[in-house]
Coordinates of C-alpha atoms in Angstrom, one line a residue:
M1 CA -15.0 5.8 13.7
V2 CA -13.6 6.3 10.3
A3 CA -15.8 6.6 7.2
K4 CA -14.4 5.7 3.7
I5 CA -16.4 6.9 0.7
S6 CA -16.0 5.6 -2.8
V7 CA -18.1 6.2 -5.9
G8 CA -18.3 4.2 -9.1
S9 CA -20.4 3.0 -12.0
S10 CA -20.8 -0.7 -11.1
L11 CA -23.8 -1.4 -8.9
F12 CA -23.3 -5.2 -9.4
G13 CA -19.7 -5.0 -8.2
A14 CA -20.7 -3.2 -5.0
L15 CA -23.5 -5.5 -4.3
S16 CA -21.6 -8.7 -5.1
Y17 CA -18.7 -7.7 -2.9
N18 CA -21.0 -7.5 0.1
Q19 CA -23.2 -10.4 -0.8
N20 CA -20.1 -12.6 -1.0
K21 CA -19.5 -11.9 2.6
V22 CA -23.0 -12.9 3.4
D23 CA -22.8 -16.1 1.4
E24 CA -19.5 -17.0 3.1
Q25 CA -21.2 -16.5 6.5
Q26 CA -18.8 -13.6 7.2
G27 CA -21.4 -10.9 7.0
K28 CA -25.1 -10.2 7.3
V29 CA -27.7 -7.6 6.1
L30 CA -28.5 -5.3 8.9
L31 CA -30.8 -2.8 7.3
S32 CA -32.5 -1.9 4.0
N33 CA -34.1 1.4 3.0
R34 CA -36.7 1.6 0.3
M35 CA -35.9 -1.9 -0.8
F36 CA -38.3 -4.8 -1.4
E37 CA -37.7 -7.8 0.9
S38 CA -38.4 -11.4 -0.1
E39 CA -40.8 -13.6 1.8
D40 CA -38.0 -15.3 3.7
G41 CA -36.3 -11.9 4.5
N42 CA -33.3 -12.7 2.4
F43 CA -31.8 -10.5 -0.3
S44 CA -30.4 -11.6 -3.6
I45 CA -28.2 -9.5 -5.9
R46 CA -30.7 -9.8 -8.7
R47 CA -33.6 -8.6 -6.5
C48 CA -31.5 -5.7 -5.1
M49 CA -30.5 -4.7 -8.7
E50 CA -34.1 -4.5 -9.7
C51 CA -35.0 -2.3 -6.7
F52 CA -32.1 0.1 -7.4
D53 CA -33.0 0.2 -11.1
M54 CA -36.5 1.4 -10.2
H55 CA -34.9 4.6 -8.8
L56 CA -32.5 5.2 -11.6
P57 CA -33.8 7.3 -14.5
A58 CA -33.5 5.8 -18.1
D59 CA -31.5 8.9 -19.3
L60 CA -29.0 8.8 -16.4
K61 CA -26.3 11.4 -17.1
T62 CA -24.2 10.9 -13.9
E63 CA -21.1 9.0 -14.8
K64 CA -20.6 7.4 -11.4
P65 CA -24.1 7.0 -9.8
I66 CA -23.1 4.4 -7.1
I67 CA -21.8 5.3 -3.7
H68 CA -20.2 2.7 -1.4
I69 CA -19.4 3.7 2.2
S70 CA -17.7 1.8 5.0
L71 CA -17.9 2.8 8.6
N72 CA -15.1 1.5 10.7
P73 CA -15.1 1.7 14.5
H74 CA -12.1 1.5 16.8
P75 CA -11.1 -2.1 17.6
D76 CA -12.1 -1.6 21.2
D77 CA -15.6 -0.4 20.3
V78 CA -18.0 -3.4 20.5
L79 CA -21.4 -2.5 19.0
S80 CA -24.5 -4.5 18.7
D81 CA -26.3 -5.1 15.4
S82 CA -29.0 -2.6 16.4
Q83 CA -26.4 0.0 17.3
F84 CA -24.7 -0.5 13.9
A85 CA -28.1 -0.1 12.2
D86 CA -28.9 3.0 14.1
I87 CA -25.5 4.5 13.3
A88 CA -25.9 3.7 9.6
K89 CA -29.3 5.3 9.4
E90 CA -28.2 8.5 11.2
Y91 CA -25.1 8.7 9.1
M92 CA -27.1 8.5 5.8
D93 CA -29.7 11.0 7.1
K94 CA -27.1 13.6 8.0
L95 CA -25.1 13.1 4.8
G96 CA -28.2 13.7 2.7
Y97 CA -29.0 10.1 1.6
G98 CA -31.8 9.4 4.0
N99 CA -34.5 9.2 1.3
Q100 CA -32.3 7.1 -1.0
P101 CA -32.6 3.3 -1.4
Y102 CA -29.7 1.7 0.3
M103 CA -28.4 -1.6 1.8
V104 CA -26.4 -1.9 5.1
Y105 CA -24.2 -4.9 5.5
K106 CA -22.2 -5.9 8.6
H107 CA -18.8 -7.5 7.9
E108 CA -17.5 -10.0 10.4
D109 CA -14.5 -11.4 8.4
I110 CA -12.0 -9.6 10.7
A111 CA -12.0 -9.1 14.5
R112 CA -12.9 -5.4 14.0
H113 CA -16.5 -5.7 12.9
H114 CA -17.6 -2.9 10.6
I115 CA -20.4 -1.9 8.2
H116 CA -20.7 -1.2 4.5
I117 CA -23.5 0.9 2.9
V118 CA -24.4 0.7 -0.8
S119 CA -26.7 3.4 -2.3
I120 CA -27.1 5.6 -5.4
R121 CA -26.2 9.2 -5.8
V122 CA -29.2 10.4 -7.8
D123 CA -32.8 11.0 -6.7
D124 CA -36.0 9.8 -8.4
T125 CA -35.9 12.8 -10.7
G126 CA -32.4 12.0 -11.9
K127 CA -30.8 14.9 -10.0
K128 CA -27.5 14.2 -8.4
I129 CA -27.5 14.3 -4.6
N130 CA -25.4 17.2 -3.3
D131 CA -21.9 15.9 -2.7
K132 CA -20.2 19.3 -2.0
F133 CA -17.6 19.0 0.7
E134 CA -18.9 15.4 1.2
H135 CA -15.8 14.1 2.9
V136 CA -15.6 17.1 5.2
R137 CA -19.2 16.7 6.2
S138 CA -18.7 13.0 6.7
K139 CA -15.9 13.5 9.1
Q140 CA -18.0 15.9 11.1
I141 CA -20.9 13.4 11.2
T142 CA -18.6 10.6 12.5
R143 CA -17.4 12.8 15.3
E144 CA -20.9 13.6 16.3
L145 CA -21.8 9.8 16.2
E146 CA -18.6 9.1 18.3
Q147 CA -19.8 11.5 21.0
K148 CA -23.4 10.3 20.9
Y149 CA -22.5 6.6 21.2
G150 CA -19.4 7.0 23.4
L151 CA -17.0 5.7 20.8
H152 CA -13.3 6.2 20.5
P153 CA -12.2 9.2 18.4
A154 CA -11.0 8.5 14.9
E155 CA -7.5 10.0 15.6
K156 CA -7.0 7.5 18.5
K157 CA -8.1 4.7 16.2
Q158 CA -5.5 5.6 13.6
A159 CA -2.8 5.8 16.3
A160 CA -3.8 2.4 17.6
E161 CA -3.6 0.9 14.2
R162 CA 0.0 2.1 13.8
L163 CA 0.9 0.6 17.2
E164 CA -0.8 -2.7 16.5
L165 CA 0.7 -3.3 13.1
K166 CA 2.4 -6.7 13.3
K167 CA 4.2 -9.1 11.0
V168 CA 2.2 -11.7 9.2
D169 CA 2.5 -15.0 11.0
Y170 CA 1.6 -17.8 8.6
R171 CA 1.6 -20.3 11.5
A172 CA -1.3 -18.4 13.1
G173 CA -3.6 -19.3 10.2
D174 CA -6.2 -17.1 8.3
V175 CA -3.2 -15.9 6.2
K176 CA -5.5 -14.2 3.6
H177 CA -7.0 -11.9 6.2
Q178 CA -3.6 -11.2 7.8
L179 CA -2.2 -10.2 4.4
S180 CA -5.2 -8.1 3.6
N181 CA -5.1 -6.2 6.9
T182 CA -1.3 -5.7 6.9
V183 CA -0.9 -4.7 3.3
K184 CA -3.9 -2.2 3.4
A185 CA -2.6 -0.7 6.6
L186 CA 0.9 -0.2 5.1
V187 CA -0.4 1.3 1.9
G188 CA -2.6 3.6 3.9
S189 CA 0.2 4.8 6.2
Y190 CA 3.4 4.9 4.2
R191 CA 4.7 6.8 1.2
F192 CA 6.9 5.2 -1.4
Q193 CA 8.0 6.2 -4.9
S194 CA 8.6 2.8 -6.6
F195 CA 7.5 -0.8 -6.5
T196 CA 10.9 -1.7 -5.1
E197 CA 10.4 0.6 -2.2
Y198 CA 6.9 -0.9 -1.7
K199 CA 8.4 -4.4 -1.6
A200 CA 11.1 -3.4 0.8
L201 CA 8.4 -2.0 3.2
L202 CA 6.3 -5.2 2.9
S203 CA 9.3 -7.4 3.5
I204 CA 9.9 -6.3 7.1
Y205 CA 6.3 -7.4 7.8
N206 CA 6.8 -10.8 6.3
V207 CA 4.9 -10.1 3.1
Q208 CA 6.2 -10.5 -0.5
A209 CA 4.7 -8.8 -3.5
E210 CA 5.4 -9.8 -7.1
E211 CA 4.3 -8.1 -10.3
V212 CA 2.4 -10.3 -12.8
K213 CA 2.3 -9.2 -16.4
G214 CA 0.4 -10.9 -19.2
E215 CA -2.2 -10.5 -21.9
V216 CA -6.0 -11.1 -21.6
N217 CA -8.1 -11.0 -24.8
G218 CA -5.3 -9.3 -26.6
K219 CA -5.0 -6.6 -24.0
P220 CA -1.9 -6.2 -21.7
Y221 CA -2.6 -7.1 -18.1
N222 CA -0.7 -6.0 -15.0
G223 CA -1.4 -7.4 -11.5
I224 CA 0.2 -8.1 -8.2
V225 CA 0.4 -11.4 -6.2
Y226 CA 1.0 -11.3 -2.5
S227 CA 2.5 -14.1 -0.3
A228 CA 3.3 -14.6 3.3
T229 CA 6.9 -15.3 4.3
N230 CA 8.8 -16.5 7.3
D231 CA 11.5 -14.3 9.1
K232 CA 14.0 -15.4 6.5
G233 CA 11.9 -14.1 3.6
E234 CA 11.0 -17.6 2.3
K235 CA 7.5 -17.8 0.9
Q236 CA 5.0 -19.9 2.9
G237 CA 1.7 -21.3 1.7
N238 CA -0.2 -20.2 -1.4
P239 CA 0.0 -16.8 -3.0
F240 CA -3.1 -14.5 -3.3
K241 CA -4.1 -12.3 -6.1
S242 CA -4.4 -8.6 -5.2
S243 CA -8.1 -8.8 -6.3
S244 CA -8.8 -11.2 -3.5
L245 CA -7.4 -8.8 -0.9
G246 CA -9.1 -5.6 -2.2
K247 CA -8.8 -3.0 -4.9
S248 CA -6.8 -0.6 -2.7
V249 CA -3.8 -3.0 -3.0
G250 CA -4.1 -3.8 -6.7
Y251 CA -1.7 -2.8 -9.4
E252 CA -3.5 0.4 -10.5
A253 CA -4.1 1.6 -6.9
I254 CA -0.4 1.1 -6.0
Q255 CA 0.6 3.0 -9.1
R256 CA -1.7 5.9 -8.1
H257 CA -0.3 5.8 -4.6
I258 CA 3.3 5.9 -5.9
K259 CA 2.4 9.0 -8.0
K260 CA 0.8 10.7 -5.0
S261 CA 3.6 9.8 -2.7
T262 CA 6.2 11.3 -5.0
K263 CA 4.3 14.6 -5.0
D264 CA 3.9 14.5 -1.2
I265 CA 7.5 13.7 -0.5
Q266 CA 8.6 16.6 -2.7
D267 CA 6.1 19.1 -1.6
K268 CA 6.6 18.4 2.2
N269 CA 10.4 17.8 1.9
L270 CA 10.0 14.5 3.8
K271 CA 13.4 13.3 2.8
E272 CA 15.2 15.8 5.0
R273 CA 14.5 14.1 8.3
T274 CA 15.7 10.8 7.0
R275 CA 18.8 12.3 5.4
R276 CA 19.9 14.1 8.6
T277 CA 19.3 11.0 10.8
V278 CA 21.1 8.6 8.5
G279 CA 24.0 11.0 7.9
A280 CA 24.6 11.5 11.6
V281 CA 24.6 7.7 12.2
M282 CA 27.0 7.1 9.3
Q283 CA 29.5 9.4 11.0
S284 CA 29.7 7.2 14.1
A285 CA 28.9 3.7 12.9
R286 CA 31.9 1.5 12.5
S287 CA 30.1 -1.6 11.2
R288 CA 27.0 -2.6 9.3
E289 CA 25.5 -4.1 12.5
Q290 CA 26.1 -0.9 14.4
L291 CA 24.5 1.2 11.7
I292 CA 21.4 -1.0 11.6
T293 CA 21.1 -0.9 15.4
E294 CA 21.5 2.8 15.8
L295 CA 19.1 3.6 12.9
K296 CA 16.5 1.3 14.4
A297 CA 16.7 3.1 17.7
K298 CA 15.9 6.3 15.8
G299 CA 12.9 4.8 14.1
I300 CA 14.5 3.8 10.8
D301 CA 14.9 0.3 9.3
V302 CA 17.5 -0.3 6.6
L303 CA 17.5 -3.0 4.0
F304 CA 20.6 -3.9 1.9
R305 CA 20.4 -5.7 -1.5
Q306 CA 23.4 -7.7 -2.4
N307 CA 24.6 -9.8 -5.3
D308 CA 26.1 -13.3 -5.2
T309 CA 29.6 -11.9 -4.4
G310 CA 28.3 -10.0 -1.4
R311 CA 28.5 -6.6 -3.1
I312 CA 25.8 -4.1 -1.9
Y313 CA 24.0 -2.8 -5.0
G314 CA 20.9 -1.4 -3.4
V315 CA 19.8 0.2 0.0
T316 CA 16.4 1.3 1.2
F317 CA 15.5 3.2 4.3
I318 CA 12.1 2.9 6.0
D319 CA 11.5 5.9 8.2
H320 CA 8.7 5.0 10.6
E321 CA 8.6 8.5 12.1
N322 CA 7.5 10.3 8.9
R323 CA 6.2 7.1 7.3
T324 CA 8.4 7.3 4.2
V325 CA 10.3 4.7 2.3
L326 CA 13.4 5.9 0.4
N327 CA 16.0 4.2 -1.7
G328 CA 19.5 5.5 -0.8
S329 CA 20.1 7.3 -4.1
R330 CA 17.0 9.5 -3.4
L331 CA 18.8 11.0 -0.4
G332 CA 21.8 11.9 -2.5
K333 CA 25.1 10.5 -3.8
D334 CA 26.5 10.2 -0.3
F335 CA 23.8 7.6 0.6
S336 CA 24.0 5.4 -2.5
A337 CA 24.6 1.7 -2.4
N338 CA 28.2 2.2 -3.7
V339 CA 29.0 4.4 -0.6
F340 CA 27.8 1.7 1.8
N341 CA 29.6 -1.0 0.0
D342 CA 32.9 0.9 0.4
L343 CA 32.1 1.8 4.0
F344 CA 31.6 -1.8 5.1
S345 CA 34.2 -3.5 2.8
G346 CA 37.0 -0.9 3.1
S347 CA 37.6 -1.0 -0.6
R348 CA 35.7 -1.8 -3.8
T349 CA 34.8 -5.4 -4.4
L350 CA 35.1 -4.9 -8.1
S351 CA 37.0 -2.5 -10.3
G352 CA 37.7 -1.9 -13.9
N353 CA 35.4 -1.4 -16.8
S354 CA 35.2 -4.8 -18.3
K355 CA 31.8 -6.1 -19.6
Q356 CA 31.7 -8.5 -16.6
D357 CA 32.1 -5.6 -14.2
V358 CA 29.4 -3.6 -15.9
R359 CA 27.0 -6.4 -15.5
E360 CA 27.7 -6.8 -11.8
Y361 CA 27.6 -3.0 -11.3
S362 CA 24.3 -2.7 -13.0
P363 CA 21.2 -1.4 -11.1
E364 CA 18.6 -3.7 -9.7
E365 CA 16.7 -4.3 -12.9
S366 CA 19.7 -6.3 -14.0
H367 CA 19.4 -8.6 -11.0
P368 CA 15.9 -10.1 -11.2
H369 CA 16.9 -12.9 -8.8
Q370 CA 19.0 -11.1 -6.2
Q371 CA 18.0 -11.2 -2.6
V372 CA 17.6 -8.6 0.1
G373 CA 19.1 -8.6 3.6
H374 CA 16.3 -8.7 6.2
I375 CA 16.5 -6.7 9.4
S376 CA 15.5 -8.5 12.6
N377 CA 13.7 -6.8 15.5
T378 CA 16.9 -6.7 17.5
G379 CA 18.6 -4.7 14.7
N380 CA 21.1 -7.4 13.8
A381 CA 21.4 -8.5 10.2
I382 CA 20.2 -12.1 9.7
A383 CA 22.9 -14.1 8.0
G384 CA 22.2 -14.8 4.4
M385 CA 19.8 -13.0 2.0
F386 CA 16.4 -13.6 0.7
S387 CA 13.3 -12.3 -1.0
L388 CA 12.7 -11.5 -4.6
L389 CA 13.1 -7.7 -5.1
S390 CA 13.3 -6.2 -8.5
G391 CA 13.1 -2.8 -10.1
G392 CA 15.3 -0.6 -7.8
N393 CA 16.2 3.0 -8.4
D394 CA 19.6 3.1 -6.7
T395 CA 22.2 4.8 -8.9
P396 CA 24.7 2.2 -10.3
P397 CA 28.2 2.8 -9.0
D398 CA 30.9 4.4 -11.1
N399 CA 33.9 2.4 -12.1
S400 CA 36.8 3.1 -9.8
Q401 CA 39.4 2.9 -12.5
V402 CA 39.3 5.1 -15.6
P403 CA 41.5 4.1 -18.5
P404 CA 44.0 6.8 -19.6
P405 CA 43.0 8.8 -22.7
K406 CA 44.4 7.5 -26.0
K407 CA 47.2 9.5 -27.5
K408 CA 46.4 11.1 -30.8
K409 CA 48.4 9.8 -33.7
K410 CA 50.5 12.3 -35.6
K411 CA 49.4 12.8 -39.1
K412 CA 52.1 11.7 -41.5
Q413 CA 53.1 14.4 -44.0
R414 CA 53.3 13.3 -47.6
R415 CA 56.8 13.7 -49.1
I416 CA 57.1 15.2 -52.5

């Protein structure tokens, strides 16, 4: 069982998120503690807000008084409502929130049923509940609950999630939940340092992400829209705003993840394994198809971005062993898009330093409508290209021909 703890300042936001599941008949209230129930046994957001407010002092000094916890069992663990309620109560007691007002909701919107708990982090006197080493204590509590109720260990659950990660299949229906589950799993498992690398990762699971920028009430707005695609990268059905899939896959969350990934990749030297593997395969591969096949056998997917003339202007490696996504230029000059273009074409497609050449040699930002080659499960490149990918970090190739330096003109001497 995995526990996820988040704190915030919006009680209404936490309650409405869970109440929406109830209203959509995708969830139910399992348990309440120190909360007033209505005559019919139902709960409303307004009534819950009133109950929580009674326990919050007027001069509240805690910036984030709300705690929102989700308890997620292994997919193979089937628990009854009473077991879920008992687990929630024991978890809150051991974590130090047993005397707090809280609501326990069961979510049934995905096959793996799980529970959410909403509570407050201050007691009746306004003193903040002890949150020292809260995440460490939480992990110990979930291990104890796993043993008591005979549940699968959290480590096995995470391994199972990696094995069960599948492409989104728009034909299977319930696309929104497919997108939500797949995108959240990828963000939680992989490291990437740019939005382009993020999009490359999503593309091999039949998901497309697009940045949306605008202005709301005079303030700039940044968002993400997710869509399902077919195996050719063509969008299928309606797109979904990131807010409908969850905060963890929204614009701000992805930017934070990019920042953290950049630090992790540098601190843990995660590029080295990918660099060694790709370098070794490049020495033996005699064709693009052979490179793709051999890298896939070693746990690495590769995506090539091409312009309309077929020139490779971007390459991204997705290393499933260390869960890292890397544009070729991050591995070094020997792994840049220019090198692969030469390797597979035998010579440069374009040369010279004319304005036209400069445009076609420009990095990915200059090709907002270029498409990316998609890798099939068999390792063969699917003919054609697809999918909108923008914002790459690959180093633009250098011009292969350098004009000779201009001769200096001799200064004429003035005759007297």
